[in-house]
PDB file of C-alpha atoms in Angstrom:
ATOM      1  CA  MET A 134     303.173 153.498  36.449  1.00  0.00           C
ATOM      2  CA  SER A 135     304.197 153.010  38.983  1.00  0.00           C
ATOM      3  CA  VAL A 136     301.335 152.034  42.135  1.00  0.00           C
ATOM      4  CA  ILE A 137     303.540 152.405  44.951  1.00  0.00           C
ATOM      5  CA  ILE A 138     304.900 155.106  45.325  1.00  0.00           C
ATOM      6  CA  LYS A 139     306.575 154.766  48.836  1.00  0.00           C
ATOM      7  CA  PRO A 140     306.160 152.674  52.954  1.00  0.00           C
ATOM      8  CA  LEU A 141     304.742 154.721  55.176  1.00  0.00           C
ATOM      9  CA  VAL A 142     307.094 154.383  57.721  1.00  0.00           C
ATOM     10  CA  THR A 143     305.607 156.320  60.856  1.00  0.00           C
ATOM     11  CA  GLU A 144     304.978 156.327  64.893  1.00  0.00           C
ATOM     12  CA  LYS A 145     301.237 155.170  64.273  1.00  0.00           C
ATOM     13  CA  MET A 146     301.983 152.557  61.263  1.00  0.00           C
ATOM     14  CA  THR A 147     304.893 151.063  62.859  1.00  0.00           C
ATOM     15  CA  LYS A 148     301.890 151.356  66.106  1.00  0.00           C
ATOM     16  CA  ILE A 149     299.939 149.234  63.853  1.00  0.00           C
ATOM     17  CA  THR A 150     302.168 147.088  62.895  1.00  0.00           C
ATOM     18  CA  GLU A 151     303.305 146.258  65.843  1.00  0.00           C
ATOM     19  CA  LYS A 152     299.678 145.551  67.591  1.00  0.00           C
ATOM     20  CA  ILE A 153     298.695 143.295  64.469  1.00  0.00           C
ATOM     21  CA  SER A 154     301.842 141.449  62.632  1.00  0.00           C
ATOM     22  CA  ASN A 155     300.641 141.497  58.932  1.00  0.00           C
ATOM     23  CA  ARG A 156     299.428 145.054  58.409  1.00  0.00           C
ATOM     24  CA  PHE A 157     301.684 147.494  56.119  1.00  0.00           C
ATOM     25  CA  GLY A 158     301.188 150.949  54.989  1.00  0.00           C
ATOM     26  CA  PHE A 159     301.881 152.526  51.376  1.00  0.00           C
ATOM     27  CA  VAL A 160     301.522 155.553  50.263  1.00  0.00           C
ATOM     28  CA  VAL A 161     299.874 154.740  46.757  1.00  0.00           C
ATOM     29  CA  ASP A 162     298.772 156.233  43.466  1.00  0.00           C
ATOM     30  CA  LYS A 163     295.895 158.046  43.732  1.00  0.00           C
ATOM     31  CA  GLU A 164     294.293 156.622  40.188  1.00  0.00           C
ATOM     32  CA  ALA A 165     295.767 153.261  41.466  1.00  0.00           C
ATOM     33  CA  SER A 166     292.236 150.285  41.042  1.00  0.00           C
ATOM     34  CA  LYS A 167     292.635 147.845  45.321  1.00  0.00           C
ATOM     35  CA  ASP A 168     293.648 143.961  42.588  1.00  0.00           C
ATOM     36  CA  GLU A 169     296.460 146.869  40.892  1.00  0.00           C
ATOM     37  CA  ILE A 170     297.898 147.807  44.761  1.00  0.00           C
ATOM     38  CA  LYS A 171     297.655 144.332  45.504  1.00  0.00           C
ATOM     39  CA  LYS A 172     299.620 142.873  42.444  1.00  0.00           C
ATOM     40  CA  ALA A 173     302.304 145.085  43.255  1.00  0.00           C
ATOM     41  CA  VAL A 174     302.666 144.723  46.309  1.00  0.00           C
ATOM     42  CA  GLU A 175     302.707 141.065  45.660  1.00  0.00           C
ATOM     43  CA  GLU A 176     305.755 141.071  43.475  1.00  0.00           C
ATOM     44  CA  LEU A 177     307.500 144.274  45.419  1.00  0.00           C
ATOM     45  CA  TYR A 178     307.354 142.424  48.277  1.00  0.00           C
ATOM     46  CA  ASP A 179     307.149 138.001  47.363  1.00  0.00           C
ATOM     47  CA  VAL A 180     304.280 138.381  49.895  1.00  0.00           C
ATOM     48  CA  LYS A 181     300.930 137.064  49.409  1.00  0.00           C
ATOM     49  CA  VAL A 182     298.193 140.470  49.600  1.00  0.00           C
ATOM     50  CA  VAL A 183     295.192 139.281  52.023  1.00  0.00           C
ATOM     51  CA  LYS A 184     292.859 142.054  52.677  1.00  0.00           C
ATOM     52  CA  VAL A 185     293.103 146.235  50.730  1.00  0.00           C
ATOM     53  CA  ASN A 186     291.813 148.733  52.003  1.00  0.00           C
ATOM     54  CA  THR A 187     292.669 151.866  50.807  1.00  0.00           C
ATOM     55  CA  LEU A 188     291.918 155.901  51.825  1.00  0.00           C
ATOM     56  CA  VAL A 189     292.154 159.223  49.710  1.00  0.00           C
ATOM     57  CA  ALA A 190     293.569 162.167  53.227  1.00  0.00           C
ATOM     58  CA  PRO A 191     292.266 165.685  51.191  1.00  0.00           C
ATOM     59  CA  ALA A 192     294.256 168.677  50.830  1.00  0.00           C
ATOM     60  CA  THR A 193     295.133 170.161  53.614  1.00  0.00           C
ATOM     61  CA  ARG A 194     296.051 173.802  54.096  1.00  0.00           C
ATOM     62  CA  ARG A 195     298.987 175.528  55.229  1.00  0.00           C
ATOM     63  CA  GLN A 196     298.940 178.671  56.296  1.00  0.00           C
ATOM     64  CA  ARG A 197     302.774 180.245  58.831  1.00  0.00           C
ATOM     65  CA  PHE A 198     303.283 183.708  59.477  1.00  0.00           C
ATOM     66  CA  THR A 199     307.121 184.865  59.133  1.00  0.00           C
ATOM     67  CA  LYS A 200     309.060 187.329  59.404  1.00  0.00           C
ATOM     68  CA  ALA A 201     307.719 188.483  55.628  1.00  0.00           C
ATOM     69  CA  GLY A 202     304.402 188.134  55.830  1.00  0.00           C
ATOM     70  CA  VAL A 203     301.697 185.666  56.541  1.00  0.00           C
ATOM     71  CA  ILE A 204     302.960 182.584  53.203  1.00  0.00           C
ATOM     72  CA  SER A 205     299.797 180.201  53.111  1.00  0.00           C
ATOM     73  CA  GLY A 206     300.013 178.049  50.778  1.00  0.00           C
ATOM     74  CA  ARG A 207     298.340 173.839  50.917  1.00  0.00           C
ATOM     75  CA  LYS A 208     299.520 169.968  50.078  1.00  0.00           C
ATOM     76  CA  PRO A 209     298.338 168.253  48.038  1.00  0.00           C
ATOM     77  CA  SER A 210     295.471 164.473  48.191  1.00  0.00           C
ATOM     78  CA  TYR A 211     296.990 161.852  48.595  1.00  0.00           C
ATOM     79  CA  LYS A 212     295.483 158.016  47.835  1.00  0.00           C
ATOM     80  CA  LYS A 213     297.418 155.824  51.088  1.00  0.00           C
ATOM     81  CA  ALA A 214     296.571 151.654  51.191  1.00  0.00           C
ATOM     82  CA  PHE A 215     296.502 149.223  54.084  1.00  0.00           C
ATOM     83  CA  VAL A 216     298.143 146.427  53.378  1.00  0.00           C
ATOM     84  CA  THR A 217     296.747 143.069  55.094  1.00  0.00           C
ATOM     85  CA  LEU A 218     299.343 140.234  53.822  1.00  0.00           C
ATOM     86  CA  ALA A 219     298.399 136.102  55.173  1.00  0.00           C
ATOM     87  CA  GLU A 220     299.873 134.947  58.658  1.00  0.00           C
ATOM     88  CA  GLY A 221     303.584 134.305  59.328  1.00  0.00           C
ATOM     89  CA  GLN A 222     304.776 136.834  56.529  1.00  0.00           C
ATOM     90  CA  THR A 223     306.792 139.958  57.043  1.00  0.00           C
ATOM     91  CA  ILE A 224     307.775 142.774  54.868  1.00  0.00           C
ATOM     92  CA  ASP A 225     311.775 144.725  56.118  1.00  0.00           C
ATOM     93  CA  PHE A 226     311.707 147.980  55.367  1.00  0.00           C
ATOM     94  CA  TYR A 227     315.031 149.027  57.382  1.00  0.00           C
ATOM     95  CA  SER A 228     317.025 145.297  55.043  1.00  0.00           C
ATOM     96  CA  ASN A 229     318.399 147.642  52.013  1.00  0.00           C
ATOM     97  CA  ILE A 230     319.290 150.827  54.704  1.00  0.00           C
TER      98      ILE A 230
END
């Protein structure tokens, strides 16, 4: 089972990372626990995780008006994890580009 789906690289998360230099965000599996997330981040990025905060973003309804009429649907819910690293450690998401 893959615990970490992708890192959160948004403007808001970048501001949080700049303000609190050792906090990073990830989209994770909805069934993953905080301990599983901590182990996965430590193994994948070779860092020491101090704290893990999680939240489940609810599913949202989307509706668009087009020439063909109204198109409605929904976006699925997902789980976010905010990981605080030990002092002096960091993760570079852009090193493999």
